[in-house]
Amino acid sequence: MTGPVAHPLLKLGTETLDAVAARGVPVPTYDRSALAPRLLHLGVGGFHRAHLALYTHELAERSSDWGIRGLGVLVADRRMADALGSQDHLYTLTEKGSGEPRPQVIGAIVDYVLAADDAAAAAQIADPDIAILSLTVTEAGYSSDVPNATFNAIARGLDERRAAGAGPLTILSCDNLPGNGTVARAATMAACEGRGADLARWVDASCTFPNSMVDRITPVTSESDRDWLRDTWGISDAWPVVAEPFRQWVIEDKFAAGRPRWEDVGALFTDRVHDWELYKLRMLNAAHSCMAYLSALAGITFVDEAMAEPVVRRFLERLLYEEAIPTLTEIPGHLRTDYAASVLGRFTNTGVRDQIARLCIDGTAKFPTFLIPTIDRQLELDGPIDSAALALAGWARYLAVTPKAARAADGSGDLAAAHAERALRDPAAFLEFGEVFPPALARNERFRTAFATAAERLSARGPLGALAEYAV
């Protein structure tokens, strides 16, 4: 069934919620004016609105008065401020699985402040009503290579908070990187130390930085998403969000000034966040990267199309069950095999249409974390490494034969490609790329042989032919 074609067109906002609900779209049933914005979120984008904001919305439906205030500090954030402000900070979230998609209206964000400068941002962080500062600023946002404007503003806000006696604060990273709380703490402390030892001591003693593992595929909103919402449901939303049905949030329970009961709506509080991260890195993330370059070489555009190729699916099954799983510590009550099965199931989703090209971005940054530790451990165990070697050979060939203008972005792409081009004549030359291959691994004869064999099969039989040989 497709959604009803509804007219007249409804512009999303508080005044139109009843009419939106009458068209069969779920809307907030709680009193949004009763939500207290004790959670300040820096970096409001699609992922935040499909993840933390959704958990908070669902909790409000159960009886919670926690609300979210968005905070924008970049020039580009004006678009989000304008979009949300024009519709009372409401937005639609559509889960796209293999069945019929259906939108819902999310109401947990009740305010958005576009900070003109550090002083304005700091004032929000210093607000004594704020208990949690959450972040989605991407991995680059934590960089210490140059003065970090974002964390300098956070440090200023914490300094003002300390001076005013406004109490402790939890800084909760929701970015998709290992040890995100530890990384956020390091960036915050570096900025605080720049303002003085007293501030650094206060933050160290009073503030907390929980590690968390976040997961949900959330594609960038497209015009077709807006068009579908308008044409199918008669709703005008300036910035809708689409996401896969799957979501996961694993968090350390280290909150300095209280928190919502997110566990009531599916979040998992645990002291084993690191083990969950390894599940994700070595299964979900590794499978994405390992299928990416072989699929790109085969001319495949979408992840679900790749999964429809039996040799690709069998390759991923071997990678997950035979190579990745033996290197992981099983989390009680959460079987490794169940997680692997969920990964394969998510990849078959025909609704999100995740692009292979997206998965090809930043191989240099991804493989050392996603795949190399699995190979190292399997070499110690004298276990299988053939699937991993084929994935890396696929990456090398992709770099060597794909024109630069068509290659996915990679911070070290030119250097990686130079090694890959040499590897067309001598496969072992690619293993000299030190940013990915540690010396001990590059010298390991078993790995060198597996990589060279995979490279030769790719050259002789092409990506699907090589996969077929490994699928038996």
Short mmCIF file of C-alpha atoms in Angstrom, two decimals:
data_model
loop_
_atom_site.label_atom_id
_atom_site.label_comp_id
_atom_site.label_asym_id
_atom_site.label_seq_id
_atom_site.Cartn_x
_atom_site.Cartn_y
_atom_site.Cartn_z
CA MET A 1 0.00 0.00 0.00
CA THR A 2 1.19 3.52 -0.71
CA GLY A 3 0.35 6.39 1.58
CA PRO A 4 -2.68 8.52 0.86
CA VAL A 5 -2.40 11.51 -1.44
CA ALA A 6 -3.56 14.21 0.93
CA HIS A 7 -4.63 17.74 0.06
CA PRO A 8 -4.37 20.57 0.78
CA LEU A 9 -0.63 20.62 1.47
CA LEU A 10 0.11 20.92 5.18
CA LYS A 11 3.17 22.84 6.32
CA LEU A 12 4.52 21.00 9.34
CA GLY A 13 4.07 22.92 12.59
CA THR A 14 2.25 22.88 15.91
CA GLU A 15 -0.97 24.20 14.42
CA THR A 16 -1.15 21.48 11.77
CA LEU A 17 -0.40 18.47 13.99
CA ASP A 18 -4.02 17.44 14.35
CA ALA A 19 -4.48 17.55 10.58
CA VAL A 20 -1.25 15.59 10.06
CA ALA A 21 -2.43 12.97 12.56
CA ALA A 22 -5.76 12.73 10.71
CA ARG A 23 -3.81 11.57 7.65
CA GLY A 24 -2.45 8.59 9.55
CA VAL A 25 0.94 10.02 10.53
CA PRO A 26 1.90 9.54 14.22
CA VAL A 27 2.53 12.86 16.00
CA PRO A 28 3.63 13.72 19.55
CA THR A 29 0.91 13.01 22.09
CA TYR A 30 2.75 14.69 24.97
CA ASP A 31 2.68 18.37 25.89
CA ARG A 32 5.80 19.74 24.22
CA SER A 33 5.57 22.96 26.25
CA ALA A 34 6.18 20.87 29.39
CA LEU A 35 9.54 19.59 28.11
CA ALA A 36 12.50 21.24 29.83
CA PRO A 37 15.52 21.60 27.49
CA ARG A 38 18.05 20.17 29.92
CA LEU A 39 19.88 18.50 27.05
CA LEU A 40 21.90 20.82 24.80
CA HIS A 41 22.96 19.22 21.52
CA LEU A 42 25.79 20.60 19.41
CA GLY A 43 25.70 19.55 15.76
CA VAL A 44 22.04 18.94 14.98
CA GLY A 45 21.90 16.92 11.77
CA GLY A 46 20.21 13.88 10.34
CA PHE A 47 21.89 11.34 12.60
CA HIS A 48 21.07 13.20 15.82
CA ARG A 49 17.44 13.56 14.77
CA ALA A 50 17.21 9.86 13.85
CA HIS A 51 18.96 8.68 17.01
CA LEU A 52 19.27 10.57 20.32
CA ALA A 53 16.31 12.84 19.54
CA LEU A 54 14.17 9.81 18.67
CA TYR A 55 15.04 8.03 21.92
CA THR A 56 14.19 11.22 23.83
CA HIS A 57 10.92 11.62 21.91
CA GLU A 58 9.88 8.05 22.65
CA LEU A 59 10.67 8.55 26.31
CA ALA A 60 8.52 11.69 26.38
CA GLU A 61 5.67 9.58 25.02
CA ARG A 62 6.09 7.35 28.08
CA SER A 63 6.24 10.29 30.55
CA SER A 64 9.47 12.28 30.66
CA ASP A 65 10.02 16.02 30.73
CA TRP A 66 13.48 15.99 29.16
CA GLY A 67 13.69 18.11 26.02
CA ILE A 68 16.48 19.11 23.65
CA ARG A 69 17.83 22.50 22.68
CA GLY A 70 19.88 22.46 19.50
CA LEU A 71 23.03 24.55 19.31
CA GLY A 72 24.60 25.68 16.06
CA VAL A 73 28.05 27.25 15.95
CA LEU A 74 28.89 27.07 12.24
CA VAL A 75 27.79 29.34 9.43
CA ALA A 76 26.28 26.31 7.70
CA ASP A 77 24.08 25.68 10.75
CA ARG A 78 21.82 28.59 9.78
CA ARG A 79 20.04 26.31 7.30
CA MET A 80 19.07 23.93 10.09
CA ALA A 81 18.11 26.79 12.40
CA ASP A 82 15.85 28.27 9.73
CA ALA A 83 14.34 24.91 8.76
CA LEU A 84 13.49 23.85 12.31
CA GLY A 85 12.49 27.34 13.42
CA SER A 86 9.99 27.62 10.59
CA GLN A 87 8.08 24.55 11.83
CA ASP A 88 8.26 24.87 15.61
CA HIS A 89 11.28 22.50 15.71
CA LEU A 90 9.16 19.58 14.56
CA TYR A 91 10.32 17.26 11.77
CA THR A 92 9.41 13.96 10.20
CA LEU A 93 11.42 10.76 10.48
CA THR A 94 10.78 8.02 7.96
CA GLU A 95 12.16 4.53 8.50
CA LYS A 96 12.93 2.86 5.20
CA GLY A 97 13.12 -0.88 5.26
CA SER A 98 12.27 -3.34 2.56
CA GLY A 99 8.54 -2.73 3.13
CA GLU A 100 6.37 0.37 2.78
CA PRO A 101 7.97 3.43 4.45
CA ARG A 102 5.90 5.45 6.88
CA PRO A 103 6.73 8.83 8.48
CA GLN A 104 6.23 10.00 12.04
CA VAL A 105 6.61 13.45 13.58
CA ILE A 106 9.29 13.88 16.26
CA GLY A 107 8.87 16.56 18.94
CA ALA A 108 11.77 16.22 21.38
CA ILE A 109 13.67 19.24 20.04
CA VAL A 110 11.95 22.28 21.51
CA ASP A 111 14.47 25.02 20.82
CA TYR A 112 17.45 25.85 18.60
CA VAL A 113 20.05 28.55 19.24
CA LEU A 114 22.34 29.74 16.48
CA ALA A 115 25.35 31.12 18.35
CA ALA A 116 26.92 34.12 16.66
CA ASP A 117 30.24 33.71 18.46
CA ASP A 118 32.03 31.84 21.25
CA ALA A 119 30.42 34.03 23.90
CA ALA A 120 26.92 33.09 22.77
CA ALA A 121 27.79 29.39 22.63
CA ALA A 122 29.47 29.55 26.03
CA ALA A 123 26.39 31.15 27.55
CA GLN A 124 24.30 28.17 26.49
CA ILE A 125 26.79 25.69 27.96
CA ALA A 126 26.93 27.69 31.19
CA ASP A 127 23.14 27.66 31.58
CA PRO A 128 22.53 25.99 34.99
CA ASP A 129 19.44 24.21 33.62
CA ILE A 130 21.60 22.25 31.17
CA ALA A 131 22.60 18.83 32.52
CA ILE A 132 23.99 17.18 29.37
CA LEU A 133 25.94 18.63 26.46
CA SER A 134 25.75 16.07 23.65
CA LEU A 135 27.77 16.24 20.46
CA THR A 136 27.74 15.03 16.88
CA VAL A 137 30.57 17.02 15.33
CA THR A 138 32.18 14.24 13.21
CA GLU A 139 35.60 12.73 13.87
CA ALA A 140 37.37 15.79 12.43
CA GLY A 141 35.61 17.96 15.01
CA TYR A 142 37.82 16.54 17.77
CA SER A 143 41.08 17.36 16.02
CA SER A 144 43.93 18.86 18.06
CA ASP A 145 46.08 19.67 15.03
CA VAL A 146 44.98 23.31 15.09
CA PRO A 147 43.19 25.40 17.74
CA ASN A 148 39.77 23.77 18.00
CA ALA A 149 37.12 26.49 17.96
CA THR A 150 34.35 24.13 19.04
CA PHE A 151 36.14 22.88 22.12
CA ASN A 152 37.49 26.33 22.94
CA ALA A 153 33.86 27.48 23.12
CA ILE A 154 33.02 24.46 25.29
CA ALA A 155 35.91 25.29 27.62
CA ARG A 156 34.74 28.90 27.88
CA GLY A 157 31.24 27.72 28.73
CA LEU A 158 32.57 25.35 31.37
CA ASP A 159 34.67 28.16 32.85
CA GLU A 160 31.60 30.38 33.11
CA ARG A 161 29.64 27.48 34.55
CA ARG A 162 32.29 26.91 37.21
CA ALA A 163 32.49 30.62 38.09
CA ALA A 164 28.71 30.86 38.47
CA GLY A 165 28.46 27.71 40.56
CA ALA A 166 26.10 26.21 37.99
CA GLY A 167 27.11 22.64 38.79
CA PRO A 168 28.71 19.77 36.89
CA LEU A 169 27.97 18.77 33.30
CA THR A 170 28.01 15.55 31.32
CA ILE A 171 29.61 15.83 27.88
CA LEU A 172 28.20 13.01 25.79
CA SER A 173 29.75 12.29 22.41
CA CYS A 174 27.39 10.62 19.95
CA ASP A 175 29.93 10.50 17.14
CA ASN A 176 30.74 7.27 15.41
CA LEU A 177 34.31 6.72 16.57
CA PRO A 178 35.89 4.30 19.04
CA GLY A 179 36.21 5.59 22.59
CA ASN A 180 34.23 8.69 21.71
CA GLY A 181 33.90 9.76 25.35
CA THR A 182 37.63 9.38 25.89
CA VAL A 183 38.28 11.40 22.73
CA ALA A 184 35.81 14.11 23.82
CA ARG A 185 37.44 14.27 27.24
CA ALA A 186 40.90 14.71 25.72
CA ALA A 187 39.72 17.52 23.43
CA THR A 188 37.86 19.23 26.27
CA MET A 189 40.72 18.98 28.74
CA ALA A 190 43.22 20.33 26.22
CA ALA A 191 41.02 23.39 25.67
CA CYS A 192 40.42 23.81 29.40
CA GLU A 193 44.12 23.61 30.22
CA GLY A 194 44.61 26.47 27.81
CA ARG A 195 42.35 28.59 30.01
CA GLY A 196 44.05 27.67 33.27
CA ALA A 197 44.80 24.92 35.74
CA ASP A 198 41.85 25.74 38.02
CA LEU A 199 39.34 25.10 35.24
CA ALA A 200 41.07 21.88 34.21
CA ARG A 201 40.98 20.59 37.81
CA TRP A 202 37.29 21.47 38.16
CA VAL A 203 36.33 19.75 34.92
CA ASP A 204 38.39 16.69 35.81
CA ALA A 205 36.65 16.42 39.18
CA SER A 206 33.12 17.47 38.25
CA CYS A 207 32.34 16.55 34.65
CA THR A 208 31.88 13.17 33.03
CA PHE A 209 32.45 11.90 29.50
CA PRO A 210 30.63 8.59 28.93
CA ASN A 211 31.78 6.41 26.09
CA SER A 212 28.99 5.31 23.80
CA MET A 213 28.52 3.20 20.69
CA VAL A 214 25.97 4.57 18.24
CA ASP A 215 24.63 2.88 15.13
CA ARG A 216 22.01 3.74 12.54
CA ILE A 217 22.39 4.21 8.81
CA THR A 218 21.02 7.70 8.10
CA PRO A 219 21.49 8.85 4.50
CA VAL A 220 21.72 12.53 3.64
CA THR A 221 18.25 13.96 3.03
CA SER A 222 17.51 14.31 -0.68
CA GLU A 223 14.98 16.32 -2.63
CA SER A 224 13.28 13.04 -3.47
CA ASP A 225 12.67 12.52 0.26
CA ARG A 226 10.91 15.89 0.48
CA ASP A 227 8.99 15.17 -2.72
CA TRP A 228 7.82 11.76 -1.46
CA LEU A 229 6.56 13.27 1.80
CA ARG A 230 4.72 16.01 -0.08
CA ASP A 231 3.27 13.83 -2.86
CA THR A 232 2.36 10.81 -0.72
CA TRP A 233 1.28 12.38 2.56
CA GLY A 234 0.62 16.01 1.66
CA ILE A 235 3.15 17.27 4.21
CA SER A 236 5.73 20.01 3.65
CA ASP A 237 8.81 19.47 5.83
CA ALA A 238 11.80 21.72 5.23
CA TRP A 239 14.27 19.07 6.42
CA PRO A 240 12.89 15.56 6.87
CA VAL A 241 15.04 12.65 8.02
CA VAL A 242 15.17 9.11 6.64
CA ALA A 243 16.89 6.15 8.29
CA GLU A 244 17.03 2.37 8.32
CA PRO A 245 14.77 0.62 10.88
CA PHE A 246 17.74 -0.70 12.87
CA ARG A 247 19.21 1.46 15.62
CA GLN A 248 21.49 0.83 18.57
CA TRP A 249 22.86 2.91 21.42
CA VAL A 250 25.23 1.45 24.01
CA ILE A 251 26.33 3.85 26.77
CA GLU A 252 28.39 3.97 29.94
CA ASP A 253 26.23 5.09 32.85
CA LYS A 254 28.46 7.98 33.89
CA PHE A 255 26.29 11.09 34.12
CA ALA A 256 27.25 13.94 36.44
CA ALA A 257 23.92 15.75 36.68
CA GLY A 258 21.17 13.24 35.91
CA ARG A 259 19.92 11.78 32.65
CA PRO A 260 16.78 10.56 30.91
CA ARG A 261 15.85 6.89 31.35
CA TRP A 262 16.80 6.05 27.78
CA GLU A 263 17.05 2.38 28.74
CA ASP A 264 13.24 2.34 28.88
CA VAL A 265 13.15 2.85 25.11
CA GLY A 266 15.93 0.53 24.05
CA ALA A 267 19.28 2.07 24.93
CA LEU A 268 21.72 -0.31 26.64
CA PHE A 269 23.71 0.95 29.62
CA THR A 270 26.80 -1.15 30.24
CA ASP A 271 30.43 -1.08 31.29
CA ARG A 272 31.32 -3.14 28.19
CA VAL A 273 31.06 -0.42 25.56
CA HIS A 274 34.50 -1.38 24.21
CA ASP A 275 33.37 -4.94 23.48
CA TRP A 276 30.33 -3.59 21.65
CA GLU A 277 32.60 -1.28 19.67
CA LEU A 278 34.66 -4.27 18.59
CA TYR A 279 31.51 -6.09 17.46
CA LYS A 280 30.65 -3.10 15.30
CA LEU A 281 34.16 -2.35 14.02
CA ARG A 282 35.11 -5.91 13.08
CA MET A 283 31.72 -6.98 11.76
CA LEU A 284 29.54 -4.09 10.53
CA ASN A 285 32.26 -1.58 9.62
CA ALA A 286 34.68 -4.19 8.29
CA ALA A 287 32.00 -5.85 6.17
CA HIS A 288 31.06 -2.47 4.68
CA SER A 289 34.65 -1.67 3.70
CA CYS A 290 35.47 -5.20 2.57
CA MET A 291 32.52 -5.37 0.17
CA ALA A 292 32.94 -1.78 -1.05
CA TYR A 293 35.86 -1.93 -3.45
CA LEU A 294 35.09 -5.34 -4.90
CA SER A 295 31.52 -4.20 -5.55
CA ALA A 296 32.70 -0.94 -7.08
CA LEU A 297 35.02 -2.83 -9.41
CA ALA A 298 32.04 -4.98 -10.44
CA GLY A 299 30.02 -1.88 -11.31
CA ILE A 300 27.52 -2.35 -8.47
CA THR A 301 25.89 0.86 -7.22
CA PHE A 302 23.93 -0.07 -4.07
CA VAL A 303 24.61 -2.30 -1.08
CA ASP A 304 21.38 -4.25 -1.48
CA GLU A 305 22.29 -4.95 -5.13
CA ALA A 306 25.64 -6.32 -3.98
CA MET A 307 23.89 -8.57 -1.46
CA ALA A 308 21.73 -9.95 -4.27
CA GLU A 309 24.92 -11.40 -5.79
CA PRO A 310 25.32 -14.84 -4.15
CA VAL A 311 29.13 -14.66 -4.32
CA VAL A 312 29.18 -11.34 -2.45
CA ARG A 313 26.91 -12.63 0.29
CA ARG A 314 28.93 -15.82 0.69
CA PHE A 315 32.14 -13.77 0.82
CA LEU A 316 30.72 -11.65 3.65
CA GLU A 317 29.46 -14.71 5.51
CA ARG A 318 32.95 -16.19 5.46
CA LEU A 319 34.50 -12.88 6.51
CA LEU A 320 32.13 -12.52 9.47
CA TYR A 321 31.67 -16.05 10.73
CA GLU A 322 35.06 -17.58 9.96
CA GLU A 323 37.46 -14.64 10.29
CA ALA A 324 35.95 -11.85 12.43
CA ILE A 325 33.93 -13.72 15.04
CA PRO A 326 36.81 -15.86 16.41
CA THR A 327 38.72 -12.66 17.26
CA LEU A 328 35.89 -11.20 19.39
CA THR A 329 35.00 -11.70 23.06
CA GLU A 330 31.36 -12.69 23.30
CA ILE A 331 29.16 -10.33 25.32
CA PRO A 332 26.89 -12.32 27.69
CA GLY A 333 23.35 -12.35 26.34
CA HIS A 334 24.42 -10.91 22.98
CA LEU A 335 25.76 -13.62 20.70
CA ARG A 336 28.38 -12.74 18.10
CA THR A 337 26.52 -14.83 15.55
CA ASP A 338 23.31 -12.89 16.16
CA TYR A 339 25.14 -9.62 15.55
CA ALA A 340 26.65 -10.98 12.33
CA ALA A 341 23.22 -12.09 11.14
CA SER A 342 21.82 -8.61 11.85
CA VAL A 343 24.60 -7.07 9.76
CA LEU A 344 23.77 -9.24 6.77
CA GLY A 345 20.09 -8.50 7.21
CA ARG A 346 20.66 -4.76 7.29
CA PHE A 347 22.71 -4.91 4.10
CA THR A 348 19.73 -6.39 2.21
CA ASN A 349 17.57 -3.33 2.99
CA THR A 350 16.12 -2.10 -0.31
CA GLY A 351 14.60 1.02 1.23
CA VAL A 352 17.65 3.02 2.28
CA ARG A 353 19.61 2.16 -0.90
CA ASP A 354 22.98 2.74 0.76
CA GLN A 355 25.55 3.59 -1.89
CA ILE A 356 28.70 1.56 -2.52
CA ALA A 357 30.48 4.83 -3.36
CA ARG A 358 29.87 6.06 0.20
CA LEU A 359 31.49 2.94 1.61
CA CYS A 360 34.60 3.52 -0.52
CA ILE A 361 35.45 6.78 1.28
CA ASP A 362 38.62 6.86 3.45
CA GLY A 363 39.90 3.32 3.11
CA THR A 364 43.24 4.45 4.50
CA ALA A 365 41.60 5.57 7.72
CA LYS A 366 39.21 2.63 8.02
CA PHE A 367 41.16 -0.55 7.32
CA PRO A 368 43.73 -0.17 10.15
CA THR A 369 40.86 -0.13 12.67
CA PHE A 370 38.23 -2.27 10.97
CA LEU A 371 40.24 -5.12 9.46
CA ILE A 372 43.95 -5.21 10.31
CA PRO A 373 43.36 -6.27 13.97
CA THR A 374 41.31 -9.24 12.72
CA ILE A 375 44.14 -10.32 10.41
CA ASP A 376 46.72 -9.91 13.18
CA ARG A 377 44.70 -12.04 15.56
CA GLN A 378 43.96 -14.73 12.98
CA LEU A 379 47.67 -14.98 12.18
CA GLU A 380 48.30 -15.55 15.89
CA LEU A 381 45.61 -18.25 15.90
CA ASP A 382 46.81 -19.74 12.59
CA GLY A 383 43.27 -19.08 11.39
CA PRO A 384 41.78 -18.05 8.02
CA ILE A 385 42.67 -14.71 6.40
CA ASP A 386 41.72 -15.29 2.75
CA SER A 387 38.58 -13.12 2.78
CA ALA A 388 40.41 -10.22 4.39
CA ALA A 389 43.28 -10.55 1.92
CA LEU A 390 40.85 -10.48 -1.01
CA ALA A 391 39.16 -7.35 0.36
CA LEU A 392 42.51 -5.56 0.62
CA ALA A 393 43.52 -6.72 -2.85
CA GLY A 394 40.21 -5.34 -4.09
CA TRP A 395 41.00 -1.97 -2.50
CA ALA A 396 44.45 -1.94 -4.13
CA ARG A 397 43.03 -2.71 -7.55
CA TYR A 398 40.30 -0.09 -7.14
CA LEU A 399 42.94 2.52 -6.35
CA ALA A 400 45.11 1.47 -9.27
CA VAL A 401 42.51 1.27 -12.04
CA THR A 402 39.89 3.84 -11.05
CA PRO A 403 40.59 7.32 -12.49
CA LYS A 404 41.40 9.84 -9.77
CA ALA A 405 38.34 11.96 -10.56
CA ALA A 406 36.09 8.94 -10.03
CA ARG A 407 37.76 7.58 -6.87
CA ALA A 408 36.15 8.09 -3.48
CA ALA A 409 37.77 10.66 -1.22
CA ASP A 410 40.67 9.48 0.91
CA GLY A 411 42.98 11.60 3.03
CA SER A 412 45.99 9.65 1.76
CA GLY A 413 44.51 8.60 -1.55
CA ASP A 414 47.36 9.76 -3.77
CA LEU A 415 49.97 7.91 -1.72
CA ALA A 416 47.81 4.81 -1.50
CA ALA A 417 47.20 4.90 -5.26
CA ALA A 418 50.94 5.18 -5.95
CA HIS A 419 51.55 1.97 -4.01
CA ALA A 420 48.55 0.34 -5.71
CA GLU A 421 49.82 1.17 -9.20
CA ARG A 422 53.17 -0.43 -8.38
CA ALA A 423 51.26 -3.45 -7.09
CA LEU A 424 49.84 -4.10 -10.56
CA ARG A 425 53.32 -5.42 -11.41
CA ASP A 426 54.37 -6.60 -7.95
CA PRO A 427 51.44 -7.21 -5.53
CA ALA A 428 53.69 -7.06 -2.48
CA ALA A 429 54.46 -3.41 -3.27
CA PHE A 430 51.08 -2.40 -1.86
CA LEU A 431 52.04 -3.83 1.52
CA GLU A 432 54.75 -1.16 1.76
CA PHE A 433 51.96 1.38 2.37
CA GLY A 434 52.86 1.95 6.01
CA GLU A 435 49.77 3.95 6.99
CA VAL A 436 47.75 0.74 6.77
CA PHE A 437 50.19 -2.16 7.02
CA PRO A 438 52.43 -2.35 10.11
CA PRO A 439 55.94 -3.63 9.32
CA ALA A 440 55.39 -6.97 11.06
CA LEU A 441 52.26 -7.65 9.03
CA ALA A 442 53.81 -6.46 5.77
CA ARG A 443 56.70 -8.92 6.30
CA ASN A 444 54.50 -11.86 7.32
CA GLU A 445 54.97 -14.49 4.62
CA ARG A 446 51.58 -16.11 5.09
CA PHE A 447 49.81 -12.78 4.69
CA ARG A 448 52.01 -11.74 1.76
CA THR A 449 51.18 -14.96 -0.04
CA ALA A 450 47.45 -14.62 0.63
CA PHE A 451 47.45 -11.04 -0.62
CA ALA A 452 49.45 -11.84 -3.75
CA THR A 453 47.20 -14.80 -4.56
CA ALA A 454 44.10 -12.64 -4.18
CA ALA A 455 45.58 -9.88 -6.35
CA GLU A 456 46.46 -12.36 -9.09
CA ARG A 457 42.96 -13.87 -9.05
CA LEU A 458 41.39 -10.42 -9.29
CA SER A 459 43.58 -9.57 -12.25
CA ALA A 460 42.81 -12.84 -14.02
CA ARG A 461 39.13 -13.32 -13.24
CA GLY A 462 37.71 -9.91 -12.27
CA PRO A 463 35.94 -9.15 -8.99
CA LEU A 464 32.96 -11.50 -9.30
CA GLY A 465 35.12 -14.30 -10.69
CA ALA A 466 37.60 -13.94 -7.84
CA LEU A 467 34.75 -13.86 -5.32
CA ALA A 468 33.35 -17.04 -6.86
CA GLU A 469 36.62 -18.85 -6.17
CA TYR A 470 36.49 -17.77 -2.52
CA ALA A 471 32.80 -18.62 -2.17
CA VAL A 472 33.22 -22.35 -2.41
#
